[in-house]
Short mmCIF file of C-alpha atoms and ligand atoms in Angstrom, two decimals:
data_model
loop_
_atom_site.label_atom_id
_atom_site.label_comp_id
_atom_site.label_asym_id
_atom_site.label_seq_id
_atom_site.Cartn_x
_atom_site.Cartn_y
_atom_site.Cartn_z
CA MET W 1 0.70 -19.72 16.61
CA GLY W 2 -1.79 -17.81 14.46
CA TYR W 3 -3.53 -19.23 11.41
CA ILE W 4 -0.62 -19.62 8.98
CA GLY W 5 2.02 -20.08 11.70
CA SER W 6 0.26 -23.06 13.31
CA HIS W 7 0.02 -24.96 10.00
CA THR W 8 3.61 -24.06 9.15
CA ALA W 9 4.79 -25.30 12.57
CA VAL W 10 3.16 -28.69 11.90
CA GLN W 11 4.90 -29.07 8.53
CA LEU W 12 8.27 -27.97 9.99
CA LEU W 13 8.02 -30.44 12.88
CA LEU W 14 7.02 -33.28 10.56
CA SER W 15 10.02 -32.62 8.34
CA GLY W 16 12.46 -32.74 11.24
CA TYR W 17 12.88 -29.09 12.29
CA GLN W 18 12.69 -28.07 15.94
CA VAL W 19 10.23 -25.23 16.43
CA HIS W 20 9.91 -22.44 19.01
CA ILE W 21 7.01 -19.98 18.76
CA TYR W 22 7.13 -16.38 20.02
CA ASP W 23 3.68 -14.71 20.13
CA ASN W 24 1.77 -12.15 22.18
CA LEU W 25 -1.53 -14.00 21.53
CA CYS W 26 -3.25 -10.80 20.36
CA ASN W 27 -4.98 -12.82 17.64
CA SER W 28 -4.44 -16.44 18.69
CA ASN W 29 -5.05 -18.90 21.47
CA ILE W 30 -2.59 -20.83 23.64
CA ASP W 31 -4.65 -24.06 23.10
CA THR W 32 -3.29 -24.17 19.56
CA LEU W 33 0.08 -25.22 20.99
CA GLN W 34 -1.32 -28.54 22.27
CA ARG W 35 -3.10 -29.09 18.98
CA ILE W 36 0.11 -28.62 16.97
CA LYS W 37 1.84 -31.12 19.29
CA ARG W 38 -1.01 -33.59 18.84
CA ILE W 39 -0.96 -33.45 15.05
CA ALA W 40 2.83 -33.58 14.70
CA GLY W 41 3.40 -36.02 17.57
CA LYS W 42 6.34 -33.81 18.60
CA ASP W 43 7.01 -31.17 21.22
CA LEU W 44 7.69 -27.49 20.50
CA GLY W 45 8.62 -24.44 22.57
CA PHE W 46 6.70 -21.27 23.27
CA THR W 47 7.52 -17.79 24.61
CA TYR W 48 4.78 -15.27 25.35
CA GLY W 49 5.97 -11.87 24.20
CA ASP W 50 5.59 -8.92 21.88
CA ILE W 51 8.08 -8.66 19.00
CA ARG W 52 8.51 -4.97 19.88
CA ASP W 53 10.08 -6.08 23.19
CA THR W 54 13.54 -6.39 21.63
CA GLN W 55 15.20 -7.49 24.89
CA LYS W 56 12.78 -10.31 25.54
CA LEU W 57 12.87 -11.41 21.92
CA THR W 58 16.70 -11.39 21.89
CA ALA W 59 16.75 -13.52 25.04
CA ALA W 60 14.22 -15.98 23.55
CA LEU W 61 16.32 -16.32 20.36
CA LYS W 62 19.49 -16.89 22.39
CA GLU W 63 18.14 -19.21 25.07
CA ASN W 64 16.48 -21.47 22.50
CA SER W 65 19.51 -21.59 20.14
CA ILE W 66 17.40 -20.37 17.22
CA GLU W 67 19.07 -20.65 13.80
CA ALA W 68 16.37 -19.21 11.50
CA VAL W 69 13.22 -17.14 11.89
CA ILE W 70 9.86 -17.28 10.10
CA HIS W 71 8.30 -13.89 10.77
CA LEU W 72 4.48 -14.08 10.72
CA ALA W 73 3.67 -11.75 13.63
CA GLY W 74 1.52 -8.88 12.47
CA LEU W 75 -1.86 -7.23 12.33
CA LYS W 76 -3.56 -8.09 9.06
CA ALA W 77 -6.97 -6.43 8.64
CA VAL W 78 -6.76 -4.15 5.61
CA GLY W 79 -9.86 -2.08 6.56
CA GLU W 80 -8.76 -1.69 10.18
CA SER W 81 -5.32 -0.51 9.03
CA SER W 82 -6.91 2.58 7.46
CA LYS W 83 -8.69 3.37 10.73
CA LYS W 84 -5.72 2.68 13.02
CA PRO W 85 -2.65 3.35 10.85
CA ILE W 86 -0.26 4.13 13.71
CA GLU W 87 -1.12 0.85 15.44
CA TYR W 88 -0.25 -0.92 12.20
CA TYR W 89 3.01 1.00 11.67
CA SER W 90 3.97 0.28 15.27
CA ASN W 91 3.06 -3.40 15.30
CA ASN W 92 4.11 -4.35 11.79
CA THR W 93 6.89 -1.99 10.71
CA GLN W 94 8.39 -1.16 14.11
CA GLY W 95 7.90 -4.79 15.20
CA SER W 96 9.91 -5.98 12.20
CA ILE W 97 12.74 -3.52 12.97
CA SER W 98 12.81 -4.84 16.53
CA LEU W 99 12.97 -8.43 15.25
CA ILE W 100 15.88 -7.66 12.92
CA GLN W 101 17.75 -5.90 15.76
CA ALA W 102 17.22 -8.93 17.99
CA MET W 103 18.44 -11.27 15.24
CA GLN W 104 21.51 -9.09 14.66
CA ALA W 105 22.29 -9.11 18.39
CA VAL W 106 22.53 -12.92 18.38
CA HIS W 107 23.94 -13.31 14.83
CA ILE W 108 20.97 -15.02 13.20
CA SER W 109 20.70 -14.11 9.53
CA THR W 110 18.14 -16.46 8.00
CA LEU W 111 14.63 -15.05 7.72
CA VAL W 112 11.38 -15.94 5.95
CA PHE W 113 8.98 -13.01 5.92
CA SER W 114 5.17 -13.11 5.44
CA SER W 115 4.46 -10.50 2.83
CA SER W 116 1.29 -10.13 0.82
CA ALA W 117 -0.11 -9.69 -2.68
CA THR W 118 -1.52 -6.42 -1.27
CA VAL W 119 1.84 -4.82 -2.11
CA TYR W 120 0.93 -4.82 -5.81
CA GLY W 121 -2.14 -2.55 -5.61
CA ASP W 122 -4.29 -2.11 -8.72
CA PRO W 123 -3.16 -4.53 -11.44
CA VAL W 124 -1.31 -2.96 -14.36
CA TYR W 125 -1.45 -6.46 -15.89
CA LEU W 126 -2.44 -9.94 -14.71
CA PRO W 127 -1.26 -12.34 -13.49
CA TYR W 128 0.87 -10.35 -11.06
CA ASP W 129 4.48 -11.46 -11.36
CA GLU W 130 7.13 -10.46 -8.84
CA ALA W 131 8.30 -7.62 -11.14
CA HIS W 132 4.81 -6.03 -11.25
CA PRO W 133 4.90 -2.41 -9.97
CA THR W 134 4.09 -2.06 -6.28
CA PHE W 135 1.54 0.58 -5.34
CA PRO W 136 -0.23 -0.57 -2.15
CA THR W 137 -3.43 1.33 -1.41
CA ASN W 138 -3.70 1.01 2.40
CA PRO W 139 -1.46 1.22 5.52
CA TYR W 140 -1.28 -2.58 5.83
CA GLY W 141 0.09 -2.83 2.29
CA HIS W 142 2.48 0.07 2.96
CA ASN W 143 3.79 -1.80 6.03
CA LYS W 144 4.47 -4.95 3.99
CA LEU W 145 6.26 -3.04 1.25
CA GLN W 146 8.32 -1.01 3.75
CA ILE W 147 9.42 -4.20 5.49
CA GLU W 148 10.35 -5.84 2.17
CA GLN W 149 12.38 -2.74 1.19
CA MET W 150 14.09 -2.73 4.57
CA LEU W 151 15.01 -6.41 4.14
CA HIS W 152 16.44 -5.75 0.66
CA ASP W 153 18.54 -2.87 2.07
CA LEU W 154 19.69 -5.09 4.92
CA ALA W 155 20.78 -7.91 2.61
CA PHE W 156 22.57 -5.39 0.40
CA SER W 157 24.46 -3.93 3.37
CA ASP W 158 25.40 -7.28 4.91
CA LYS W 159 26.02 -10.22 2.57
CA ASN W 160 25.47 -12.83 5.30
CA TRP W 161 21.70 -12.45 5.22
CA ARG W 162 19.48 -15.11 3.65
CA ILE W 163 15.96 -13.73 3.28
CA ALA W 164 12.80 -14.87 1.50
CA CYS W 165 9.84 -12.46 1.23
CA LEU W 166 6.79 -14.59 0.48
CA ARG W 167 3.90 -12.69 -1.09
CA TYR W 168 0.84 -14.70 -0.11
CA PHE W 169 -2.33 -14.50 -2.13
CA ASN W 170 -5.55 -15.56 -0.28
CA PRO W 171 -4.88 -18.26 2.31
CA VAL W 172 -7.92 -20.42 3.13
CA GLY W 173 -8.64 -23.97 4.32
CA ALA W 174 -7.44 -25.83 7.38
CA HIS W 175 -5.39 -28.84 8.47
CA GLU W 176 -7.08 -32.07 7.39
CA SER W 177 -7.27 -33.24 11.05
CA GLY W 178 -9.79 -30.47 11.78
CA LEU W 179 -7.71 -29.59 14.88
CA ILE W 180 -6.32 -26.28 13.66
CA GLY W 181 -7.69 -23.65 11.27
CA GLU W 182 -8.40 -19.95 11.05
CA ASN W 183 -9.69 -18.82 14.43
CA PRO W 184 -9.61 -15.03 14.68
CA ASN W 185 -10.40 -13.28 17.97
CA GLY W 186 -13.52 -11.10 17.63
CA ILE W 187 -15.41 -10.48 14.43
CA PRO W 188 -13.76 -12.19 11.45
CA ASN W 189 -12.65 -10.16 8.42
CA ASN W 190 -11.79 -12.89 5.94
CA LEU W 191 -14.38 -14.63 3.78
CA MET W 192 -13.97 -18.23 4.95
CA PRO W 193 -14.29 -17.58 8.73
CA VAL W 194 -17.46 -15.59 7.99
CA ILE W 195 -18.87 -18.46 5.90
CA GLY W 196 -17.96 -20.73 8.82
CA GLN W 197 -19.86 -18.60 11.30
CA VAL W 198 -22.92 -18.62 9.01
CA ALA W 199 -22.64 -22.40 8.61
CA ASN W 200 -22.54 -22.98 12.37
CA GLY W 201 -25.32 -20.48 13.09
CA LYS W 202 -23.28 -17.70 14.76
CA LEU W 203 -24.09 -15.29 11.91
CA ALA W 204 -27.39 -15.10 10.00
CA GLN W 205 -25.94 -14.44 6.57
CA LEU W 206 -22.88 -13.62 4.54
CA SER W 207 -22.51 -10.15 3.03
CA ILE W 208 -21.00 -10.16 -0.46
CA PHE W 209 -19.48 -6.81 -1.34
CA GLY W 210 -20.64 -6.11 -4.88
CA ASN W 211 -21.94 -8.28 -7.74
CA ASP W 212 -21.30 -5.78 -10.51
CA TYR W 213 -17.61 -6.44 -11.15
CA SER W 214 -16.55 -7.41 -14.66
CA THR W 215 -16.23 -11.12 -13.76
CA SER W 216 -18.27 -14.13 -14.93
CA ASP W 217 -20.85 -13.83 -12.09
CA GLY W 218 -20.14 -10.21 -11.04
CA THR W 219 -18.51 -11.07 -7.69
CA GLY W 220 -14.81 -10.47 -7.01
CA LYS W 221 -12.32 -13.17 -8.00
CA ARG W 222 -9.33 -14.10 -5.85
CA ASP W 223 -6.41 -16.50 -5.95
CA TYR W 224 -7.24 -18.83 -3.04
CA ILE W 225 -4.39 -20.92 -1.69
CA HIS W 226 -4.81 -23.84 0.71
CA VAL W 227 -3.04 -23.01 3.99
CA MET W 228 -1.28 -26.40 3.91
CA ASP W 229 0.18 -25.60 0.47
CA LEU W 230 1.28 -22.28 1.96
CA ALA W 231 2.85 -24.06 4.93
CA ASP W 232 4.78 -26.28 2.49
CA GLY W 233 5.93 -23.10 0.71
CA HIS W 234 7.56 -21.88 3.95
CA LEU W 235 9.33 -25.19 4.37
CA MET W 236 10.65 -25.12 0.78
CA ALA W 237 11.79 -21.49 1.18
CA LEU W 238 13.59 -22.27 4.44
CA ASN W 239 15.33 -25.29 2.90
CA TRP W 240 16.35 -23.24 -0.14
CA LEU W 241 17.81 -20.46 2.01
CA GLN W 242 20.28 -22.94 3.54
CA GLU W 243 22.10 -22.84 0.17
CA ASN W 244 21.36 -19.27 -0.96
CA LEU W 245 22.33 -15.78 0.21
CA GLY W 246 20.58 -12.44 -0.45
CA CYS W 247 16.99 -11.23 -0.31
CA HIS W 248 14.49 -12.88 -2.67
CA THR W 249 10.80 -12.34 -3.35
CA PHE W 250 8.33 -15.08 -4.31
CA ASN W 251 4.60 -15.13 -5.04
CA LEU W 252 2.82 -17.94 -3.25
CA GLY W 253 -0.53 -18.43 -4.96
CA SER W 254 -2.30 -21.04 -7.05
CA GLY W 255 -2.09 -19.12 -10.32
CA SER W 256 -5.86 -19.16 -10.89
CA SER W 257 -8.84 -17.31 -9.44
CA PHE W 258 -12.33 -18.19 -8.18
CA SER W 259 -15.26 -15.86 -7.52
CA VAL W 260 -16.89 -15.42 -4.11
CA LEU W 261 -19.97 -17.25 -5.43
CA GLU W 262 -17.89 -20.13 -6.81
CA LEU W 263 -16.25 -20.54 -3.40
CA LEU W 264 -19.63 -20.35 -1.70
CA ARG W 265 -21.20 -22.96 -4.00
CA CYS W 266 -18.29 -25.32 -3.48
CA PHE W 267 -18.60 -24.90 0.30
CA GLU W 268 -22.36 -25.56 0.13
CA LYS W 269 -21.71 -28.73 -1.89
CA VAL W 270 -19.16 -30.26 0.49
CA SER W 271 -21.02 -29.22 3.66
CA ALA W 272 -24.56 -29.90 2.37
CA LYS W 273 -25.44 -26.58 4.10
CA LYS W 274 -27.23 -23.64 2.56
CA ILE W 275 -25.30 -20.39 3.18
CA PRO W 276 -27.71 -17.43 3.00
CA TYR W 277 -26.14 -14.29 1.59
CA GLN W 278 -26.98 -10.71 0.69
CA ILE W 279 -25.33 -8.49 -1.88
CA VAL W 280 -24.17 -5.20 -0.39
CA ALA W 281 -22.22 -2.23 -1.78
CA ARG W 282 -18.65 -2.70 -3.00
CA ARG W 283 -15.96 -1.99 -0.42
CA PRO W 284 -13.69 0.92 -1.36
CA GLY W 285 -10.35 -0.40 -2.56
CA ASP W 286 -11.55 -3.94 -3.42
CA LEU W 287 -10.30 -5.19 -6.79
CA SER W 288 -12.37 -6.98 -9.40
CA GLU W 289 -9.92 -9.83 -9.87
CA TYR W 290 -6.33 -10.77 -9.23
CA TYR W 291 -4.14 -13.85 -9.29
CA ALA W 292 -0.50 -14.80 -9.16
CA LYS W 293 2.07 -15.82 -11.68
CA VAL W 294 3.70 -18.66 -9.83
CA ASP W 295 6.52 -19.79 -12.14
CA LYS W 296 9.30 -18.29 -9.99
CA ALA W 297 8.45 -20.28 -6.85
CA GLU W 298 8.07 -23.43 -8.93
CA LYS W 299 11.34 -23.00 -10.81
CA ILE W 300 13.50 -21.86 -7.89
CA LEU W 301 11.91 -23.38 -4.77
CA GLY W 302 10.39 -26.42 -6.48
CA TRP W 303 7.04 -25.48 -4.96
CA LYS W 304 3.53 -25.30 -6.38
CA THR W 305 0.05 -25.79 -4.97
CA ARG W 306 -1.26 -29.35 -4.89
CA ARG W 307 -4.66 -28.92 -3.24
CA SER W 308 -7.95 -28.01 -5.00
CA LEU W 309 -10.83 -25.66 -4.19
CA GLU W 310 -12.75 -28.72 -3.02
CA ASP W 311 -9.90 -29.64 -0.64
CA ILE W 312 -10.04 -26.07 0.67
CA CYS W 313 -13.78 -26.22 1.35
CA THR W 314 -13.74 -29.77 2.77
CA SER W 315 -10.93 -28.97 5.23
CA SER W 316 -12.60 -25.68 6.24
CA TRP W 317 -15.92 -27.40 6.87
CA ASN W 318 -14.18 -30.13 8.89
CA TRP W 319 -12.49 -27.45 11.05
CA ILE W 320 -15.73 -25.46 11.47
CA LYS W 321 -17.65 -28.59 12.59
CA ASN W 322 -14.87 -29.51 14.98
CA SER W 323 -14.53 -26.03 16.51
CA LYS W 324 -18.27 -25.89 17.11
CA ASN W 325 -17.92 -29.01 19.24
CA ASN W 326 -15.00 -27.65 21.29
N1 NAD S 401 -4.20 -14.60 6.28
C1 NAD S 401 -4.05 -13.82 5.23
O1 NAD S 401 -5.00 -13.59 4.46
C2 NAD S 401 -2.70 -13.22 4.92
C3 NAD S 401 -2.41 -12.82 3.59
C4 NAD S 401 -1.17 -12.24 3.31
C5 NAD S 401 -0.22 -12.08 4.33
N2 NAD S 401 -0.55 -12.48 5.60
C6 NAD S 401 0.45 -12.25 6.68
O2 NAD S 401 0.83 -13.47 7.25
C7 NAD S 401 1.10 -13.31 8.63
C8 NAD S 401 0.30 -14.31 9.43
O3 NAD S 401 -1.07 -14.17 9.10
P1 NAD S 401 -2.20 -15.05 9.78
O4 NAD S 401 -3.33 -15.11 8.82
O5 NAD S 401 -1.63 -16.31 10.30
O6 NAD S 401 -2.62 -14.07 10.95
P2 NAD S 401 -2.90 -14.39 12.50
O7 NAD S 401 -3.46 -13.15 13.07
O8 NAD S 401 -3.69 -15.63 12.62
O9 NAD S 401 -1.44 -14.66 13.07
C9 NAD S 401 -0.57 -13.63 13.41
C10 NAD S 401 0.01 -13.96 14.77
O10 NAD S 401 0.90 -12.92 15.14
C11 NAD S 401 0.67 -12.60 16.52
N3 NAD S 401 1.12 -11.22 16.69
C12 NAD S 401 0.62 -10.10 16.12
N4 NAD S 401 1.30 -9.02 16.53
C13 NAD S 401 2.28 -9.47 17.36
C14 NAD S 401 3.31 -8.83 18.09
N5 NAD S 401 3.49 -7.52 18.06
N6 NAD S 401 4.14 -9.60 18.83
C15 NAD S 401 3.97 -10.94 18.88
N7 NAD S 401 3.01 -11.59 18.23
C16 NAD S 401 2.16 -10.87 17.47
C17 NAD S 401 -0.81 -12.84 16.72
O11 NAD S 401 -1.14 -13.08 18.07
C18 NAD S 401 -1.06 -14.07 15.84
O12 NAD S 401 -0.85 -15.26 16.57
C19 NAD S 401 0.75 -11.85 8.97
O13 NAD S 401 1.92 -11.09 8.97
C20 NAD S 401 -0.14 -11.42 7.82
O14 NAD S 401 -0.04 -10.06 7.55
C21 NAD S 401 -1.74 -13.06 5.91
#
């Protein structure tokens, strides 16, 4: 029901899956449910609940005859995780243990897990491939790595499990309908929602954290991936798991990187809006550049990104315009 989950639900419904969402709405809105239905032209189920409520979650899995789980529920603000680590360990790590216990109780053993490129930490080499050492530098990254390790141990101990850990790079963009997109509660953390709030006048300017990195224009470079490409990645992983046992890790990224200023310029071009910005100090822990090696997902899942930076900016602008009118 959150950002990535809503787009994934659309792609699952359109490819014939039945979908039931379980969410405590701590960072999403119930209206999104109707919007998913409208885009897909199909109905889907919903249970309001916290994944740490193992009993409720077990009942929801059982009552809705769930056969596979895509686990996206989590807190995701890297900076906040350093300020509230125990909240993050409780929600993300403990929440994942609760989910696995609920799945075990009703004998469901197919799971797609939302991991993150944050698990890699400072690059020893680029692009990051799945064998790159993992040294996360914040509690959020520790949570993701702990959960991945737990899932590997689980699949080792019980050969019935079929698990895909998807390491997302930087999801951006929105559904082309403009009906769903990234809509965080409170002050946004990610770059695109902030650009959106500047574009629609809610914020005066964008702060860019540092322009003295060793990149072409000095601003940080990231591997941006269109959320619809990411949604397709979940679908391909789920299909692949039908035929494959064990726990497997895949990077989901585009394989190339763009700077903050390149993204900004592209957004200005498609929106015909000027986005004022100021350069402020670097944020501790931010990396100069990183991007994914994506051969594994292409070779094994048959997945690669199809959408461009321009598609990302056009869909984001469409969503921003639409949400302003709602
Ligand atoms: N967006 C990114 O940049 C990014 C990058 C890498 C990985 N991820 C991971 O992907 C997943 C989804 O990210 P998103 O961008 O869609 O975030 P999101 O905040 O939009 O969606 C997460 C959803 O989980 C729900 N949730 C959180 N804690 C819950 C709990 N305890 N019980 C039930 N529901 C709960 C929230 O209400 C929200 O609807 C997260 O696990 C995140 O860590 C996101």
